[in-house]
Amino acid sequence: MAKTDKQLHIAMFPWLAMGHIFPNFELAKLFAQKGHSITLISTPRNISRLPQIPTHLEQLIKLVSLPILPKHKANLPENAESTMDVTPNKVPYLKMAYDGLQESLTQLLKSSAPDWILYDFAADWLPPLVHSLQIRCVFFVVSPAWNLCFFDTPKPQLGSAAVFRTKPEDYLRPPSWVPFHSNIGLKLHEVKKMFEGVSDKETGVTVSFNFNKAVSSCDLFSFRSCYELESEWLNLVEDIYKRPVVPVGVIPPSFQVRIVNEEDNKPEWLKIQSWLDKQEQGSVVYIAFGSELKLGQQDLTELALGLELSGLPFFWALRKQQDSSSVDLPDGFEDRVSDRGVVCRDWVPQLKILAHGSIGGYLTHCGSGSVIEGLHFGRVLVMLPYLLDQALYARVLEEKKLGVEIPRNEQDGSFTRSSVAKSVKLAIVDEGGSIYRDKAKEMGLVFSDKDRHEQYIENFLQHLQHKREPFQI
C-alpha cells in the first residue's frame, strides 16, 4: 500500500473482548503499512493472545500492557482479562477492571502524546480525558452503524424527537428516529434478556454501558463497515450526532496477513481439504460459532438433529467448551452421519474452509468477524444469533436477503430440529432460496474487493491528517 503523506501517531484502546481487540490489531497493521505509528493498549494477557507482528511492521506497532489493578481482580476468575475468560454474570467486574485502567492510561497518553486515539463503547469517560490532553478521539465500532442507531436513545441530540423506550414492546421495532423503512428490532425473548441486564446474581452488582455519554464528545465516528452494506445507517449517525462518519471498510480477510498460505501443507488442513474435495460444489454447510459462545445441551441437541434431518453434507467446527463437560452431541449422532458429516473439535483453518468451492453456506452466530468472513467468500448465511448485536445483524442481513435466520420461540428463544433443517435447506438447496444465494455472491464481490477497502483505509487516514491540529478546549 502507498504511504499517506504525513505520519500520524494513533493509539487504540479497545474493550476487553478479543472480538474487539483483534479488529483493532488488524487495523493497526493496515495503518502501519501506510507508514503510521500505532500504540495498541490492552491488558497483559490480551496482548499475549495477539499474533506476532509482521517483521516489516515491528518498528511501527507498539503493544502496551496495562495491568489490572489488584483491587479489581478479587471478583474475577484467576487471570481473567477478557469476556472469553468470564461468564456473563462476571462482566460487571470486567467493566470495573477496564474503568480502573484510566489512571495508567492517562500517564501513558501524557508521555506518548498520540495525535488520535480510537476508543470503544465501554470507555464513556475517555473523550473528556483525552481532550484535556489535546488529543482527538475516534469512536470506533467493530460492528455496523445500525447497532448504535438502535441501542442508543439520542435524547441530548434529538430533544423531544427522541422518545424514550420504557416497555419491552418498544424494542420490537425500529426506534422513532429511524426515518427509513427497516425491519430491525429484537424478538421478545431477546428484549427480556436485555431488560434483565448483566448482573452478578450473588452480589447484585450490575453493569450498564452509557452509549450516549461515550459518543457525545467524540471528534469522529468510524465503523468496521462500508456504504455498500449500510449507507442509510451511516448517514443517519452523521445526521443525529452531527459528527463526521468515516468508515474503515470491513477489513476483509484478504487484508489479513494470516490468510497467507502458511497452512497449505499442514496435515490437519490436508485431511480437511481431501474431504471437501470429494463433496459437490456448493453443497456443504459449514458450522462454527466463534471462540466464546457456549451452547447449552438443548440447543446443541436440536442443532445436531436438525443437521441430520436436513440430509445435507456438513463440516462442523465444534470447539470444546470450557466448564461444559456435560454438554455433548446426541448419542449415535456422529455414527449416523459419518457418511456425509464431519465434526471437528480441534482448531480449523476457517478462511481456507470458507474459500473452498464445496461450501454452500455458513451456519453462524452472526459475530461481526464471522459474518464478514462468510460474505467475503460469497457464502449465504444461516443465522442463529445469541447476543443482542448478533440479533440485529441477523435481522438486517435477512432483510437484505443475504441470509436466513433460524426461527425461534418468541417467549424463550428455543428452536427445533425441524426449523434448523428447513432453514439450512432453504438457504443452500431449495429453489426458493436462490435469491439469498445470489445476493450473498453479489455482496461477496464487494467484501472481497481489496482495492475498494484499501480506499476506505486511505480515506480514513486522510481525514485524520486533515484534523491533525490539537483539539481546542
Short mmCIF file of C-alpha atoms in Angstrom, two decimals, residues 71-386:
data_model
loop_
_atom_site.label_atom_id
_atom_site.label_comp_id
_atom_site.label_asym_id
_atom_site.label_seq_id
_atom_site.Cartn_x
_atom_site.Cartn_y
_atom_site.Cartn_z
CA LYS A 71 -8.42 -4.37 43.85
CA HIS A 72 -10.30 -5.22 40.64
CA LYS A 73 -9.12 -8.84 40.50
CA ALA A 74 -10.90 -10.06 43.63
CA ASN A 75 -14.23 -10.82 41.95
CA LEU A 76 -12.79 -12.07 38.69
CA PRO A 77 -11.60 -15.62 37.96
CA GLU A 78 -7.84 -16.08 38.07
CA ASN A 79 -6.10 -14.49 35.06
CA ALA A 80 -9.44 -13.25 33.66
CA GLU A 81 -8.85 -10.23 31.42
CA SER A 82 -11.37 -10.72 28.61
CA THR A 83 -15.01 -11.64 28.07
CA MET A 84 -13.80 -15.05 26.90
CA ASP A 85 -12.45 -15.67 30.42
CA VAL A 86 -15.66 -14.93 32.30
CA THR A 87 -19.30 -15.95 32.47
CA PRO A 88 -21.85 -13.18 31.69
CA ASN A 89 -22.53 -12.54 35.39
CA LYS A 90 -18.88 -11.52 35.86
CA VAL A 91 -18.90 -8.89 33.10
CA PRO A 92 -19.70 -6.11 35.64
CA TYR A 93 -16.36 -6.78 37.32
CA LEU A 94 -14.58 -6.81 33.95
CA LYS A 95 -16.08 -3.37 33.25
CA MET A 96 -14.80 -2.17 36.64
CA ALA A 97 -11.35 -3.50 35.74
CA TYR A 98 -11.50 -1.69 32.40
CA ASP A 99 -12.54 1.57 34.05
CA GLY A 100 -9.75 1.04 36.57
CA LEU A 101 -7.17 1.41 33.78
CA GLN A 102 -8.00 5.11 33.49
CA GLU A 103 -5.11 6.41 35.60
CA SER A 104 -2.42 4.29 33.95
CA LEU A 105 -3.85 5.11 30.51
CA THR A 106 -3.68 8.81 31.35
CA GLN A 107 0.01 8.55 32.25
CA LEU A 108 0.72 6.63 29.07
CA LEU A 109 -1.04 9.18 26.87
CA LYS A 110 0.74 12.06 28.59
CA SER A 111 4.13 10.51 27.87
CA SER A 112 3.41 9.24 24.35
CA ALA A 113 1.22 12.13 23.10
CA PRO A 114 -0.58 10.44 20.19
CA ASP A 115 -2.38 12.56 17.59
CA TRP A 116 -5.54 10.45 17.82
CA ILE A 117 -6.95 7.63 19.92
CA LEU A 118 -9.53 5.08 18.80
CA TYR A 119 -11.74 4.09 21.72
CA ASP A 120 -14.61 1.71 22.36
CA PHE A 121 -18.20 1.89 23.60
CA ALA A 122 -17.25 0.93 27.18
CA ALA A 123 -14.90 3.90 27.72
CA ASP A 124 -17.52 6.61 28.20
CA TRP A 125 -15.04 8.52 30.39
CA LEU A 126 -12.35 8.78 27.72
CA PRO A 127 -13.33 11.77 25.49
CA PRO A 128 -13.06 14.49 28.17
CA LEU A 129 -9.84 12.91 29.42
CA VAL A 130 -8.08 12.93 26.05
CA HIS A 131 -9.42 16.36 25.11
CA SER A 132 -7.80 17.73 28.27
CA LEU A 133 -4.55 16.35 26.86
CA GLN A 134 -5.25 17.93 23.45
CA ILE A 135 -5.69 14.54 21.82
CA ARG A 136 -8.51 13.90 19.35
CA CYS A 137 -10.62 10.79 19.62
CA VAL A 138 -12.45 8.43 17.27
CA PHE A 139 -15.40 6.38 18.49
CA PHE A 140 -14.54 3.17 16.64
CA VAL A 141 -17.17 0.46 16.46
CA VAL A 142 -16.25 -3.05 15.31
CA SER A 143 -19.84 -3.68 14.17
CA PRO A 144 -22.20 -1.84 11.79
CA ALA A 145 -23.74 1.56 12.48
CA TRP A 146 -27.25 0.15 12.87
CA ASN A 147 -26.29 -1.11 16.34
CA LEU A 148 -25.60 2.40 17.61
CA CYS A 149 -28.73 3.79 15.94
CA PHE A 150 -30.87 1.12 17.58
CA PHE A 151 -29.45 0.84 21.09
CA ASP A 152 -28.62 4.47 21.88
CA THR A 153 -31.53 6.77 22.68
CA PRO A 154 -30.10 10.10 21.42
CA LYS A 155 -32.13 12.35 23.73
CA PRO A 156 -29.44 15.08 24.01
CA GLN A 157 -29.12 15.18 20.22
CA LEU A 158 -32.80 15.00 19.22
CA GLY A 159 -34.54 16.52 22.23
CA SER A 160 -38.29 15.88 22.19
CA ALA A 161 -37.98 13.91 18.94
CA ALA A 162 -36.18 11.14 20.84
CA VAL A 163 -38.99 9.20 22.50
CA PHE A 164 -37.73 7.15 25.43
CA ARG A 165 -38.36 3.42 25.23
CA THR A 166 -39.58 2.10 28.56
CA LYS A 167 -41.54 -1.05 27.64
CA PRO A 168 -40.28 -4.30 26.10
CA GLU A 169 -42.58 -3.74 23.14
CA ASP A 170 -40.67 -0.57 22.26
CA TYR A 171 -37.66 -2.66 21.19
CA LEU A 172 -39.55 -5.00 18.88
CA ARG A 173 -39.45 -2.44 16.07
CA PRO A 174 -37.21 0.35 14.77
CA PRO A 175 -36.93 3.40 17.06
CA SER A 176 -38.87 6.53 16.13
CA TRP A 177 -35.76 8.40 14.94
CA VAL A 178 -35.11 5.96 12.07
CA PRO A 179 -36.62 7.83 9.08
CA PHE A 180 -36.49 5.00 6.54
CA HIS A 181 -38.17 1.61 6.32
CA SER A 182 -36.46 -1.19 8.21
CA ASN A 183 -37.40 -4.47 9.86
CA ILE A 184 -34.75 -4.02 12.53
CA GLY A 185 -35.82 -4.99 16.03
CA LEU A 186 -35.41 -7.54 18.78
CA LYS A 187 -37.51 -10.62 19.49
CA LEU A 188 -39.43 -10.77 22.75
CA HIS A 189 -37.04 -13.29 24.34
CA GLU A 190 -34.10 -11.02 23.44
CA VAL A 191 -35.78 -7.96 24.94
CA LYS A 192 -36.41 -9.88 28.17
CA LYS A 193 -32.71 -10.68 28.32
CA MET A 194 -31.84 -7.05 27.71
CA PHE A 195 -34.15 -5.79 30.46
CA GLU A 196 -32.69 -8.31 32.88
CA GLY A 197 -29.30 -6.74 32.22
CA VAL A 198 -25.93 -8.21 33.00
CA SER A 199 -25.54 -8.78 36.72
CA ASP A 200 -23.95 -11.00 39.32
CA LYS A 201 -26.92 -12.66 40.95
CA GLU A 202 -24.86 -13.49 44.05
CA THR A 203 -23.89 -9.90 44.81
CA GLY A 204 -26.46 -7.92 42.84
CA VAL A 205 -23.72 -5.95 41.08
CA THR A 206 -24.89 -4.86 37.62
CA VAL A 207 -23.25 -3.25 34.62
CA SER A 208 -24.58 -0.66 32.22
CA PHE A 209 -22.96 0.96 29.24
CA ASN A 210 -23.79 4.61 28.60
CA PHE A 211 -23.66 4.75 24.81
CA ASN A 212 -24.69 8.38 24.54
CA LYS A 213 -22.09 9.56 27.03
CA ALA A 214 -19.46 7.57 25.12
CA VAL A 215 -20.32 9.08 21.74
CA SER A 216 -21.43 12.62 22.59
CA SER A 217 -17.91 14.09 22.78
CA CYS A 218 -16.08 12.15 20.09
CA ASP A 219 -14.48 14.06 17.21
CA LEU A 220 -15.22 11.39 14.64
CA PHE A 221 -17.21 8.19 14.20
CA SER A 222 -15.82 5.17 12.43
CA PHE A 223 -17.25 1.72 11.90
CA ARG A 224 -15.96 -1.59 10.62
CA SER A 225 -18.45 -1.29 7.80
CA CYS A 226 -18.98 0.15 4.34
CA TYR A 227 -21.54 2.21 2.45
CA GLU A 228 -22.32 -0.72 0.16
CA LEU A 229 -23.71 -2.59 3.18
CA GLU A 230 -25.46 0.18 5.15
CA SER A 231 -25.28 3.64 3.62
CA GLU A 232 -28.61 4.63 5.18
CA TRP A 233 -27.41 3.80 8.71
CA LEU A 234 -24.03 5.50 8.33
CA ASN A 235 -25.73 8.65 7.06
CA LEU A 236 -28.21 8.51 9.96
CA VAL A 237 -25.37 8.52 12.53
CA GLU A 238 -23.96 11.64 10.93
CA ASP A 239 -27.40 13.31 10.85
CA ILE A 240 -28.16 12.55 14.51
CA TYR A 241 -24.81 13.21 16.18
CA LYS A 242 -23.53 15.99 13.89
CA ARG A 243 -20.08 14.44 13.70
CA PRO A 244 -18.17 13.17 10.66
CA VAL A 245 -18.64 9.46 9.94
CA VAL A 246 -15.72 7.83 8.15
CA PRO A 247 -15.93 4.00 7.95
CA VAL A 248 -12.74 1.98 7.59
CA GLY A 249 -14.34 -0.68 5.39
CA VAL A 250 -14.89 -4.24 6.54
CA ILE A 251 -11.17 -5.10 6.95
CA PRO A 252 -11.64 -8.16 4.72
CA PRO A 253 -9.68 -11.40 5.12
CA SER A 254 -7.67 -10.52 2.02
CA PHE A 255 -6.07 -7.73 4.10
CA GLN A 256 -5.08 -10.04 6.91
CA VAL A 257 -1.56 -11.43 7.00
CA ARG A 258 -2.72 -14.74 8.48
CA ILE A 259 -4.51 -15.71 5.25
CA VAL A 260 -1.10 -16.35 3.68
CA ASN A 261 -0.82 -19.99 2.66
CA GLU A 262 1.09 -20.99 5.77
CA GLU A 263 -1.34 -23.85 6.50
CA ASP A 264 -1.20 -25.34 2.99
CA ASN A 265 0.98 -28.29 3.92
CA LYS A 266 -0.26 -28.92 7.46
CA PRO A 267 -1.61 -32.47 7.91
CA GLU A 268 -4.78 -31.13 9.56
CA TRP A 269 -5.65 -28.99 6.56
CA LEU A 270 -4.71 -31.65 4.01
CA LYS A 271 -7.15 -34.06 5.68
CA ILE A 272 -9.95 -31.47 5.68
CA GLN A 273 -9.19 -30.48 2.11
CA SER A 274 -9.31 -34.09 0.98
CA TRP A 275 -12.81 -34.48 2.44
CA LEU A 276 -14.04 -31.18 0.96
CA ASP A 277 -12.66 -32.11 -2.47
CA LYS A 278 -14.97 -35.15 -2.52
CA GLN A 279 -18.13 -33.09 -2.00
CA GLU A 280 -20.24 -31.47 -4.70
CA GLN A 281 -19.76 -27.78 -5.45
CA GLY A 282 -21.79 -25.53 -3.16
CA SER A 283 -23.31 -28.41 -1.21
CA VAL A 284 -21.66 -28.34 2.22
CA VAL A 285 -22.93 -26.49 5.30
CA TYR A 286 -20.07 -25.05 7.35
CA ILE A 287 -20.97 -24.58 11.04
CA ALA A 288 -18.97 -22.50 13.53
CA PHE A 289 -19.89 -20.27 16.46
CA GLY A 290 -16.70 -18.42 17.29
CA SER A 291 -14.42 -18.83 20.28
CA GLU A 292 -16.66 -17.58 23.10
CA LEU A 293 -20.20 -18.90 22.57
CA LYS A 294 -21.14 -21.84 24.79
CA LEU A 295 -24.14 -23.80 23.55
CA GLY A 296 -26.49 -25.35 26.08
CA GLN A 297 -27.44 -29.01 25.82
CA GLN A 298 -30.89 -28.40 24.35
CA ASP A 299 -29.58 -26.09 21.62
CA LEU A 300 -26.69 -28.40 20.80
CA THR A 301 -29.06 -31.38 20.52
CA GLU A 302 -31.61 -29.61 18.31
CA LEU A 303 -28.89 -28.17 16.10
CA ALA A 304 -27.26 -31.58 15.60
CA LEU A 305 -30.54 -33.38 14.91
CA GLY A 306 -31.56 -30.56 12.56
CA LEU A 307 -28.39 -31.05 10.53
CA GLU A 308 -29.09 -34.76 10.44
CA LEU A 309 -32.68 -34.14 9.35
CA SER A 310 -31.58 -31.81 6.53
CA GLY A 311 -29.78 -34.61 4.70
CA LEU A 312 -27.07 -32.18 3.60
CA PRO A 313 -23.32 -32.70 3.94
CA PHE A 314 -21.76 -30.57 6.67
CA PHE A 315 -18.49 -29.65 8.36
CA TRP A 316 -18.93 -28.60 11.99
CA ALA A 317 -16.09 -26.80 13.79
CA LEU A 318 -17.31 -27.66 17.28
CA ARG A 319 -14.91 -26.16 19.78
CA LYS A 320 -14.56 -27.87 23.13
CA GLN A 321 -16.49 -25.79 25.64
CA GLN A 322 -14.86 -24.97 28.93
CA ASP A 323 -16.99 -25.64 32.02
CA SER A 324 -19.44 -27.55 29.81
CA SER A 325 -18.13 -31.09 30.05
CA SER A 326 -21.65 -32.46 30.45
CA VAL A 327 -22.79 -30.90 27.14
CA ASP A 328 -22.34 -33.28 24.22
CA LEU A 329 -23.80 -34.37 20.92
CA PRO A 330 -26.76 -36.79 20.90
CA ASP A 331 -25.93 -40.47 21.31
CA GLY A 332 -25.07 -42.08 17.99
CA PHE A 333 -25.24 -38.83 16.03
CA GLU A 334 -21.72 -38.95 14.63
CA ASP A 335 -22.09 -42.59 13.60
CA ARG A 336 -25.38 -41.93 11.82
CA VAL A 337 -24.00 -39.01 9.78
CA SER A 338 -20.46 -40.31 9.26
CA ASP A 339 -21.03 -40.75 5.51
CA ARG A 340 -21.78 -37.05 4.97
CA GLY A 341 -20.77 -35.05 8.02
CA VAL A 342 -17.60 -34.13 9.90
CA VAL A 343 -17.45 -32.89 13.48
CA CYS A 344 -14.04 -31.39 14.24
CA ARG A 345 -13.26 -30.48 17.85
CA ASP A 346 -9.82 -29.06 17.11
CA TRP A 347 -8.80 -25.73 15.62
CA VAL A 348 -9.57 -25.46 11.91
CA PRO A 349 -8.36 -23.01 9.21
CA GLN A 350 -11.73 -21.30 8.84
CA LEU A 351 -10.78 -18.99 5.98
CA LYS A 352 -9.43 -21.83 3.90
CA ILE A 353 -12.58 -23.86 4.51
CA LEU A 354 -14.89 -20.98 3.60
CA ALA A 355 -12.85 -20.39 0.44
CA HIS A 356 -13.34 -23.98 -0.74
CA GLY A 357 -15.77 -24.39 -3.62
CA SER A 358 -17.75 -27.17 -1.94
CA ILE A 359 -19.02 -24.81 0.79
CA GLY A 360 -22.59 -23.75 0.04
CA GLY A 361 -23.44 -21.84 3.20
CA TYR A 362 -22.26 -20.82 6.66
CA LEU A 363 -24.32 -21.50 9.81
CA THR A 364 -23.16 -18.79 12.18
CA HIS A 365 -23.98 -16.93 15.40
CA CYS A 366 -23.56 -13.65 13.47
CA GLY A 367 -20.48 -12.37 15.22
CA SER A 368 -19.21 -9.43 13.18
CA GLY A 369 -15.96 -11.12 12.14
CA SER A 370 -17.74 -14.33 11.20
CA VAL A 371 -20.28 -12.51 9.04
CA ILE A 372 -17.55 -10.61 7.21
CA GLU A 373 -15.55 -13.78 6.58
CA GLY A 374 -18.61 -15.63 5.28
CA LEU A 375 -19.77 -12.86 2.95
CA HIS A 376 -16.17 -12.23 1.77
CA PHE A 377 -16.39 -15.62 0.06
CA GLY A 378 -19.98 -15.08 -1.09
CA ARG A 379 -21.43 -17.71 1.25
CA VAL A 380 -25.10 -17.44 2.09
CA LEU A 381 -25.60 -17.27 5.86
CA VAL A 382 -27.81 -19.42 8.07
CA MET A 383 -28.12 -17.31 11.20
CA LEU A 384 -28.56 -18.35 14.83
CA PRO A 385 -27.73 -15.25 16.93
CA TYR A 386 -27.29 -15.28 20.71
#
